[in-house]
Short mmCIF file of C-alpha atoms in Angstrom, two decimals:
data_model
loop_
_atom_site.label_atom_id
_atom_site.label_comp_id
_atom_site.label_asym_id
_atom_site.label_seq_id
_atom_site.Cartn_x
_atom_site.Cartn_y
_atom_site.Cartn_z
CA UNK A 28 95.41 39.63 125.77
CA UNK A 29 94.11 43.32 125.17
CA UNK A 30 91.80 42.72 122.36
CA UNK A 31 90.76 45.67 120.41
CA UNK A 32 87.79 45.78 122.18
CA UNK A 33 89.46 46.20 125.69
CA UNK A 34 91.85 49.06 123.75
CA UNK A 35 89.36 51.01 122.47
CA UNK A 36 86.12 50.18 123.81
CA UNK A 37 84.78 49.38 120.38
CA UNK A 38 83.81 45.92 118.04
CA UNK A 39 84.79 45.94 115.01
CA UNK A 40 82.13 47.26 112.71
CA UNK A 41 80.79 44.99 110.39
CA UNK A 42 79.44 46.73 106.75
CA UNK A 43 77.88 46.02 103.77
CA UNK A 44 80.08 48.58 102.10
CA UNK A 45 83.09 50.62 101.99
CA UNK A 46 81.23 53.93 103.08
CA UNK A 47 78.36 54.10 105.01
CA UNK A 48 77.39 57.20 106.20
CA UNK A 49 78.09 58.35 109.45
CA UNK A 50 78.78 54.75 110.73
CA UNK A 51 82.32 55.55 109.60
CA UNK A 52 85.01 58.05 111.66
CA UNK A 53 88.06 58.72 110.74
CA UNK A 54 90.63 56.52 112.25
CA UNK A 55 88.03 53.25 113.05
CA UNK A 56 89.23 49.94 112.04
CA UNK A 57 85.89 47.93 110.21
CA UNK A 58 85.51 44.90 108.34
CA UNK A 59 83.71 45.07 104.97
CA UNK A 60 82.21 41.90 105.09
CA UNK A 61 80.16 41.81 101.70
CA UNK A 62 82.08 43.46 98.99
CA UNK A 63 85.50 42.44 100.04
CA UNK A 64 85.92 40.80 103.05
CA UNK A 65 88.93 43.03 104.04
CA UNK A 66 89.65 45.53 107.34
CA UNK A 67 89.88 48.76 106.22
CA UNK A 68 90.45 52.39 107.82
CA UNK A 69 90.05 55.47 107.04
CA UNK A 70 93.00 57.81 107.48
CA UNK A 71 94.28 61.15 107.14
CA UNK A 72 96.89 60.96 104.00
CA UNK A 73 98.96 64.34 103.24
CA UNK A 74 99.69 65.30 100.05
CA UNK A 75 100.29 68.04 97.38
CA UNK A 76 98.32 68.78 94.09
CA UNK A 77 97.87 71.22 91.47
CA UNK A 78 96.13 74.24 92.02
CA UNK A 79 95.34 76.80 89.93
CA UNK A 80 97.95 78.17 87.95
CA UNK A 81 98.74 82.37 88.09
CA UNK A 82 98.56 85.08 85.54
CA UNK A 83 102.37 85.86 85.47
CA UNK A 84 104.72 83.71 86.76
CA UNK A 85 107.32 85.54 89.53
CA UNK A 86 109.92 84.39 92.21
CA UNK A 87 110.85 86.74 94.96
CA UNK A 88 107.57 88.20 95.63
CA UNK A 89 105.28 88.11 98.47
CA UNK A 90 102.09 86.24 99.86
CA UNK A 91 99.20 86.96 101.48
CA UNK A 92 96.45 84.81 103.00
CA UNK A 93 95.21 80.97 103.21
CA UNK A 94 94.83 78.51 100.96
CA UNK A 95 91.04 80.00 99.62
CA UNK A 96 92.33 83.55 100.38
CA UNK A 97 95.66 83.98 99.30
CA UNK A 98 97.02 87.27 97.04
CA UNK A 99 100.45 87.03 95.45
CA UNK A 100 101.92 90.30 94.15
CA UNK A 101 105.65 91.61 93.26
CA UNK A 102 108.19 89.42 92.31
CA UNK A 103 110.63 89.39 88.74
CA UNK A 104 109.32 90.97 86.15
CA UNK A 105 105.83 91.80 88.02
CA UNK A 106 106.94 95.15 89.91
CA UNK A 107 103.94 96.17 91.74
CA UNK A 108 101.41 93.32 89.80
CA UNK A 109 99.26 92.00 92.75
CA UNK A 110 96.92 88.66 91.97
CA UNK A 111 94.31 86.88 94.50
CA UNK A 112 93.34 83.07 94.72
CA UNK A 113 90.15 81.61 95.97
CA UNK A 114 91.58 77.60 96.16
CA UNK A 115 91.09 77.51 92.38
CA UNK A 116 91.52 80.37 90.26
CA UNK A 117 93.87 83.79 90.30
CA UNK A 118 92.76 86.38 89.08
CA UNK A 119 93.96 89.95 88.41
CA UNK A 120 93.30 93.06 90.74
CA UNK A 121 95.11 96.44 92.04
CA UNK A 122 98.93 97.13 91.59
CA UNK A 123 100.63 98.09 94.90
CA UNK A 124 102.08 101.59 95.21
CA UNK A 125 106.04 99.97 94.95
CA UNK A 126 107.70 97.67 94.00
CA UNK A 127 108.59 94.96 97.26
CA UNK A 128 110.51 92.37 94.99
CA UNK A 129 112.70 90.14 97.64
CA UNK A 130 109.92 92.21 100.65
CA UNK A 131 108.63 90.69 103.85
CA UNK A 132 104.85 89.74 103.80
CA UNK A 133 102.65 89.03 107.07
CA UNK A 134 99.03 88.29 107.57
CA UNK A 135 95.44 87.67 105.49
CA UNK A 136 94.37 88.44 102.04
CA UNK A 137 91.98 91.57 103.86
CA UNK A 138 94.80 93.15 106.35
CA UNK A 139 98.12 91.98 104.69
CA UNK A 140 101.88 93.72 105.08
CA UNK A 141 104.17 94.10 102.52
CA UNK A 142 107.52 95.79 104.02
CA UNK A 143 110.87 96.24 102.41
CA UNK A 144 112.51 94.95 99.31
CA UNK A 145 114.64 95.87 96.56
CA UNK A 146 115.29 98.55 94.54
CA UNK A 147 118.16 99.75 92.41
CA UNK A 148 120.92 101.28 92.36
CA UNK A 149 122.02 101.82 95.51
CA UNK A 150 120.83 101.79 98.53
CA UNK A 151 119.38 99.27 97.43
CA UNK A 152 117.41 98.07 100.24
CA UNK A 153 113.81 99.54 100.66
CA UNK A 154 112.19 101.14 103.65
CA UNK A 155 108.03 100.96 101.90
CA UNK A 156 105.50 99.22 104.05
CA UNK A 157 102.13 98.60 102.32
CA UNK A 158 98.83 97.47 103.71
CA UNK A 159 96.48 95.73 101.91
CA UNK A 160 93.07 95.45 102.49
CA UNK A 161 91.29 93.25 100.03
CA UNK A 162 90.76 95.42 97.80
CA UNK A 163 93.45 98.27 97.60
CA UNK A 164 97.31 98.37 98.78
CA UNK A 165 98.08 101.64 100.76
CA UNK A 166 101.33 103.09 102.33
CA UNK A 167 101.85 102.25 106.23
CA UNK A 168 105.11 103.85 107.73
CA UNK A 169 108.28 103.25 106.73
CA UNK A 170 110.41 101.24 108.76
CA UNK A 171 112.87 102.07 110.93
CA UNK A 172 115.57 100.62 107.82
CA UNK A 173 115.29 99.84 105.16
CA UNK A 174 115.55 95.75 104.45
CA UNK A 175 115.68 93.62 100.96
CA UNK A 176 115.34 89.57 101.36
CA UNK A 177 113.60 90.30 105.12
CA UNK A 178 110.78 87.60 106.33
CA UNK A 179 107.79 87.77 108.08
CA UNK A 180 105.49 86.90 110.48
CA UNK A 181 101.82 87.70 112.21
CA UNK A 182 99.31 89.67 111.17
CA UNK A 183 98.65 93.58 110.74
CA UNK A 184 98.09 94.67 114.10
CA UNK A 185 101.01 92.22 115.66
CA UNK A 186 103.47 91.62 112.82
CA UNK A 187 107.02 91.10 112.31
CA UNK A 188 110.30 91.68 109.82
CA UNK A 189 113.51 89.39 110.71
CA UNK A 190 116.56 89.83 109.25
CA UNK A 191 117.48 90.78 105.24
CA UNK A 192 120.64 92.75 103.51
CA UNK A 193 120.34 96.34 103.61
CA UNK A 194 123.60 97.17 100.99
CA UNK A 195 125.55 99.22 101.05
CA UNK A 196 127.08 97.63 103.80
CA UNK A 197 126.06 94.28 101.88
CA UNK A 198 126.07 92.07 105.30
CA UNK A 199 123.11 89.91 106.73
CA UNK A 200 121.37 91.98 109.46
CA UNK A 201 119.88 89.99 112.38
CA UNK A 202 117.54 92.81 113.93
CA UNK A 203 113.92 92.73 113.66
CA UNK A 204 110.92 95.33 113.78
CA UNK A 205 107.85 94.44 114.86
CA UNK A 206 104.56 96.43 113.20
CA UNK A 207 101.69 96.95 115.46
CA UNK A 208 99.21 98.51 112.14
CA UNK A 209 100.60 102.40 112.35
CA UNK A 210 103.96 102.20 113.77
CA UNK A 211 107.26 100.37 113.51
CA UNK A 212 109.26 99.41 116.67
CA UNK A 213 112.86 97.63 117.10
CA UNK A 214 112.38 93.75 118.04
CA UNK A 215 115.26 91.21 119.90
CA UNK A 216 118.37 90.64 117.55
CA UNK A 217 118.42 87.27 115.98
CA UNK A 218 121.58 84.80 117.27
CA UNK A 219 122.35 84.29 113.45
CA UNK A 220 121.90 87.21 110.31
CA UNK A 221 119.63 85.73 108.32
CA UNK A 222 118.34 87.06 104.26
CA UNK A 223 115.80 84.99 101.68
CA UNK A 224 112.13 86.18 101.75
CA UNK A 225 108.94 83.46 103.37
CA UNK A 226 111.22 81.30 105.07
CA UNK A 227 109.44 82.01 108.48
CA UNK A 228 106.24 82.19 110.23
CA UNK A 229 103.79 81.85 113.50
CA UNK A 230 103.24 85.33 115.75
CA UNK A 231 104.84 87.87 116.79
CA UNK A 232 105.37 86.79 119.87
CA UNK A 233 105.67 83.30 119.45
CA UNK A 234 107.64 83.41 116.01
CA UNK A 235 109.65 81.41 114.20
CA UNK A 236 112.51 81.19 111.10
CA UNK A 237 115.20 79.54 109.57
CA UNK A 238 117.76 79.10 106.98
CA UNK A 239 119.06 82.12 105.19
CA UNK A 240 122.66 81.67 103.42
CA UNK A 241 125.12 80.64 105.04
CA UNK A 242 123.23 80.01 108.34
CA UNK A 243 123.19 76.07 107.47
CA UNK A 244 119.53 74.59 109.17
CA UNK A 245 119.42 75.72 112.17
CA UNK A 246 116.24 77.34 113.50
CA UNK A 247 115.40 80.09 115.66
CA UNK A 248 112.21 81.03 117.52
CA UNK A 249 110.90 84.56 119.43
CA UNK A 250 108.57 84.50 122.10
CA UNK A 251 107.69 88.74 121.93
CA UNK A 252 111.48 89.78 123.28
CA UNK A 253 114.24 87.37 122.27
CA UNK A 254 115.24 84.80 120.27
CA UNK A 255 116.74 81.44 121.24
CA UNK A 256 117.82 78.54 119.22
CA UNK A 257 115.37 75.82 117.65
CA UNK A 258 116.07 72.13 117.28
CA UNK A 259 117.58 72.26 112.96
CA UNK A 260 115.82 71.45 109.91
CA UNK A 261 116.94 68.18 107.97
CA UNK A 262 117.68 70.10 104.77
CA UNK A 263 119.81 73.12 104.37
CA UNK A 264 118.11 75.70 102.26
CA UNK A 265 116.68 79.32 102.55
CA UNK A 266 114.07 80.80 99.84
CA UNK A 267 111.20 78.77 100.76
CA UNK A 268 107.77 79.12 101.76
CA UNK A 269 106.67 79.09 105.51
CA UNK A 270 103.73 79.29 107.01
CA UNK A 271 101.88 78.25 109.99
CA UNK A 272 102.25 79.12 114.13
CA UNK A 273 105.41 77.39 115.89
CA UNK A 274 103.41 74.17 116.71
CA UNK A 275 101.96 73.06 113.32
CA UNK A 276 104.40 75.30 110.58
CA UNK A 277 105.52 73.91 107.50
CA UNK A 278 108.17 74.20 105.24
CA UNK A 279 108.36 74.02 101.60
CA UNK A 280 111.21 73.69 98.69
CA UNK A 281 114.08 76.17 98.62
CA UNK A 282 117.36 76.70 97.86
CA UNK A 283 120.55 76.05 98.91
CA UNK A 284 123.42 78.85 99.82
CA UNK A 285 124.43 79.69 95.83
CA UNK A 286 121.00 78.75 94.44
CA UNK A 287 122.47 75.25 92.17
CA UNK A 288 120.50 72.57 93.63
CA UNK A 289 116.97 74.02 94.02
CA UNK A 290 115.10 71.21 96.64
CA UNK A 291 111.10 69.36 96.49
CA UNK A 292 111.39 68.69 100.02
CA UNK A 293 109.33 69.98 103.00
CA UNK A 294 109.35 69.67 106.18
CA UNK A 295 107.05 69.78 109.89
CA UNK A 296 106.89 71.58 112.62
CA UNK A 297 105.05 70.76 115.81
CA UNK A 298 107.16 73.15 118.00
CA UNK A 299 109.88 70.83 119.17
CA UNK A 300 111.13 68.69 115.99
CA UNK A 301 111.27 69.46 112.84
CA UNK A 302 109.66 66.21 109.89
CA UNK A 303 109.98 65.60 106.96
CA UNK A 304 106.93 65.29 104.44
CA UNK A 305 105.37 65.31 101.34
CA UNK A 306 107.77 66.23 98.40
CA UNK A 307 106.41 69.20 96.73
CA UNK A 308 105.79 68.55 92.45
CA UNK A 309 107.85 71.09 91.40
CA UNK A 310 111.10 71.85 93.01
CA UNK A 311 111.56 75.58 93.56
CA UNK A 312 113.00 79.00 95.69
CA UNK A 313 111.93 82.33 95.87
CA UNK A 314 108.51 81.12 96.37
CA UNK A 315 105.01 82.82 96.96
CA UNK A 316 103.09 81.66 100.34
CA UNK A 317 100.19 81.93 102.26
CA UNK A 318 101.48 82.82 105.53
CA UNK A 319 98.30 82.82 107.18
CA UNK A 320 98.28 78.72 106.52
CA UNK A 321 98.99 76.19 108.90
CA UNK A 322 100.92 73.00 108.94
CA UNK A 323 97.94 71.21 107.65
CA UNK A 324 96.14 73.50 105.14
CA UNK A 325 98.48 75.91 102.79
CA UNK A 326 99.03 76.67 98.94
CA UNK A 327 102.63 77.63 97.11
CA UNK A 328 102.67 79.28 93.94
CA UNK A 329 105.36 80.70 91.82
CA UNK A 330 108.84 80.44 92.62
CA UNK A 331 112.37 79.90 90.05
CA UNK A 332 114.40 79.07 88.93
CA UNK A 333 113.05 81.10 86.01
CA UNK A 334 109.63 82.31 86.81
CA UNK A 335 107.09 79.08 87.45
CA UNK A 336 103.37 80.06 87.32
CA UNK A 337 101.62 76.79 88.90
CA UNK A 338 100.34 76.67 92.16
CA UNK A 339 100.80 74.09 94.75
CA UNK A 340 98.11 72.70 97.71
CA UNK A 341 98.87 71.41 100.61
CA UNK A 342 95.82 69.65 102.67
CA UNK A 343 95.33 66.14 104.09
CA UNK A 344 92.61 63.87 102.70
CA UNK A 345 90.91 61.21 104.11
CA UNK A 346 91.54 58.46 103.05
CA UNK A 347 90.26 54.20 102.63
CA UNK A 348 92.98 52.47 103.15
CA UNK A 349 92.95 48.31 103.72
CA UNK A 350 94.82 46.43 106.14
CA UNK A 351 96.80 43.48 104.74
CA UNK A 352 97.45 40.59 107.22
CA UNK A 353 99.79 38.47 106.53
CA UNK B 30 111.42 48.95 82.64
CA UNK B 31 113.44 52.05 84.70
CA UNK B 32 112.22 53.37 87.61
CA UNK B 33 110.41 56.65 85.95
CA UNK B 34 108.73 57.43 82.40
CA UNK B 35 109.98 61.23 81.42
CA UNK B 36 107.21 62.82 79.35
CA UNK B 37 106.32 66.43 78.43
CA UNK B 38 102.19 67.48 79.61
CA UNK B 39 101.15 71.24 79.75
CA UNK B 40 100.91 71.64 83.72
CA UNK B 41 96.42 72.74 83.24
CA UNK B 42 96.35 73.52 86.40
CA UNK B 43 93.70 72.57 89.22
CA UNK B 44 93.30 69.28 89.29
CA UNK B 45 96.54 68.98 86.46
CA UNK B 46 98.00 66.27 89.67
CA UNK B 47 95.51 65.55 92.89
CA UNK B 48 96.52 63.97 96.56
CA UNK B 49 95.58 60.68 94.51
CA UNK B 50 98.00 60.89 91.74
CA UNK B 51 100.74 62.13 94.62
CA UNK B 52 100.30 58.63 96.62
CA UNK B 53 100.11 56.83 93.86
CA UNK B 54 103.22 57.67 91.82
CA UNK B 55 106.51 59.57 92.14
CA UNK B 56 105.92 63.39 90.63
CA UNK B 57 108.53 65.52 89.44
CA UNK B 58 107.87 68.80 87.74
CA UNK B 59 110.94 70.88 86.06
CA UNK B 60 110.71 73.87 83.49
CA UNK B 61 112.32 72.90 79.61
CA UNK B 62 112.64 74.29 76.63
CA UNK B 63 111.94 72.67 73.05
CA UNK B 64 113.37 75.04 70.87
CA UNK B 65 109.88 77.08 70.58
CA UNK B 66 108.68 77.49 73.51
CA UNK B 67 108.98 76.24 77.25
CA UNK B 68 107.23 73.52 78.38
CA UNK B 69 106.63 71.93 81.18
CA UNK B 70 108.21 68.52 81.74
CA UNK B 71 107.56 65.51 84.32
CA UNK B 72 109.83 62.69 85.46
CA UNK B 73 107.27 59.88 86.51
CA UNK B 74 107.30 56.95 88.72
CA UNK B 75 107.44 54.16 86.44
CA UNK B 76 104.47 51.85 87.73
CA UNK B 77 100.86 51.60 85.88
CA UNK B 78 99.32 54.46 87.65
CA UNK B 79 102.08 57.02 86.55
CA UNK B 80 101.86 55.97 82.64
CA UNK B 81 98.52 56.09 82.50
CA UNK B 82 98.44 59.70 84.57
CA UNK B 83 100.65 60.99 82.08
CA UNK B 84 98.54 59.01 78.84
CA UNK B 85 95.43 60.75 80.10
CA UNK B 86 97.37 64.60 80.27
CA UNK B 87 97.75 63.90 76.77
CA UNK B 88 101.18 63.79 77.67
CA UNK B 89 104.14 63.08 75.45
CA UNK B 90 106.98 60.35 76.87
CA UNK B 91 110.47 60.97 75.98
CA UNK B 92 113.66 59.01 76.59
CA UNK B 93 115.92 60.08 79.53
CA UNK B 94 118.42 61.70 77.28
CA UNK B 95 115.40 63.93 75.76
CA UNK B 96 113.73 64.86 78.91
CA UNK B 97 117.68 66.24 79.53
CA UNK B 98 118.40 67.50 76.51
CA UNK B 99 115.10 69.60 76.91
CA UNK B 100 115.91 70.34 80.33
CA UNK B 101 119.51 71.90 78.95
CA UNK B 102 117.92 74.13 76.28
CA UNK B 103 115.64 75.74 78.79
CA UNK B 104 118.86 76.14 81.09
CA UNK B 105 121.01 77.79 78.01
CA UNK B 106 118.79 80.40 77.88
CA UNK B 107 118.53 81.01 81.63
CA UNK B 108 121.87 81.31 81.83
CA UNK B 109 121.88 83.42 78.21
CA UNK B 110 119.63 85.66 80.31
CA UNK B 111 121.39 86.55 82.74
CA UNK B 112 124.57 86.97 80.75
CA UNK B 113 122.64 89.65 78.83
CA UNK B 114 121.07 91.32 82.59
CA UNK B 115 123.43 94.18 83.28
CA UNK B 116 123.60 97.19 84.87
CA UNK B 117 125.94 100.28 84.13
CA UNK B 118 128.59 100.22 86.78
CA UNK B 119 127.21 97.42 88.97
CA UNK B 120 129.70 95.21 90.23
CA UNK B 121 129.70 91.08 90.26
CA UNK B 122 128.65 91.14 92.99
CA UNK B 123 125.94 93.30 93.00
CA UNK B 124 124.36 91.31 90.07
CA UNK B 125 124.22 88.74 92.18
CA UNK B 126 122.64 90.21 94.83
CA UNK B 127 120.40 92.02 92.24
CA UNK B 128 119.96 88.52 90.51
CA UNK B 129 120.94 85.94 92.40
CA UNK B 130 123.94 83.73 91.03
CA UNK B 131 124.30 82.62 87.35
CA UNK B 132 121.83 79.59 86.86
CA UNK B 133 123.10 76.50 86.74
CA UNK B 134 123.19 73.16 84.95
CA UNK B 135 120.16 70.94 85.70
CA UNK B 136 120.42 66.99 85.53
CA UNK B 137 117.21 65.04 85.96
CA UNK B 138 117.27 61.88 88.14
#
């Protein structure tokens, strides 16, 4: 018969308390021999917790950075306004130069990009690109064509935007553009035309994207040259918050094709399979995301319906669990 | 006791709900309207931890009917705002492109 010692090379430690400093390691089973007489283990548990509230609620804007170094900008009612998050509170910072409502965004707080977006009247899709250095927005090269509701991935010097709507004509498009920090060039065409901002992630040579109205549950992956079909997500949606590399990606919230059903579901991607995870606290769509985050550590803010101002943070925390024996 | 407790409590931001809270009880957030202002409406798992959380957050418990009415009031405002947001010469399809579809009525679980 196998024993714990045979399998792990360890004996179950007898400890006098649940926390005994460096004698406890995550995943290591121990026996609390004094206080409770229970077998216990520290395990990582994933959950969303509330973060600081934004100063100005909005939806369908952009996001940059990570959970503790994040920016959100533009969105309904806040055309050029930008806020920064430090993992605790939001601070109003310098405005953008152009309204980037319904843009693509990618990169970090100190090296981020906003590209495209929506304006009125027609032509509604804008070509403008702006770069953020953590203090100021500056204009980058215009995209070769306007895009409203495109999606972004990568970094300032190796980024990509995918899909969007030209308007006119108002059809979704499958093309992509790649950015090197100076110039935009044509990228590979996706198999499915999509739009819906912030539901993508990864890098310029290993990007992923899901959803877009009418595109159901399928996902696609990019290798820097061409797009291939990925495995399906569990819940059809678009206008989510996405982040992370292909092997550790995350998708939160979103809405159905006609924005009549908003979801609080999340899904996580390991490069092969999408798996449903811990729900966000408030269902939302059109979310400001943290594109440089990962499937293990991220933040989301704002979104609709309405213009929410609240933030949620995803992380995996070590938690003590007792093992019950029948 | 039902599956859920319903309540109103202002989301104060960081640590308003924690990882531990999320593991201890179901929590779903909505935006409602009480006739004078928007309110944070919560659907909370009906266990001891959920009930205590609402009390700790100085929340006000509501019946399901009251909670649904708060949600409907917010939806009414959103739909009216959508109806009144027009641009001269814009078609209905163009309006949907600009604003999204008219917000639907939502139902709490």
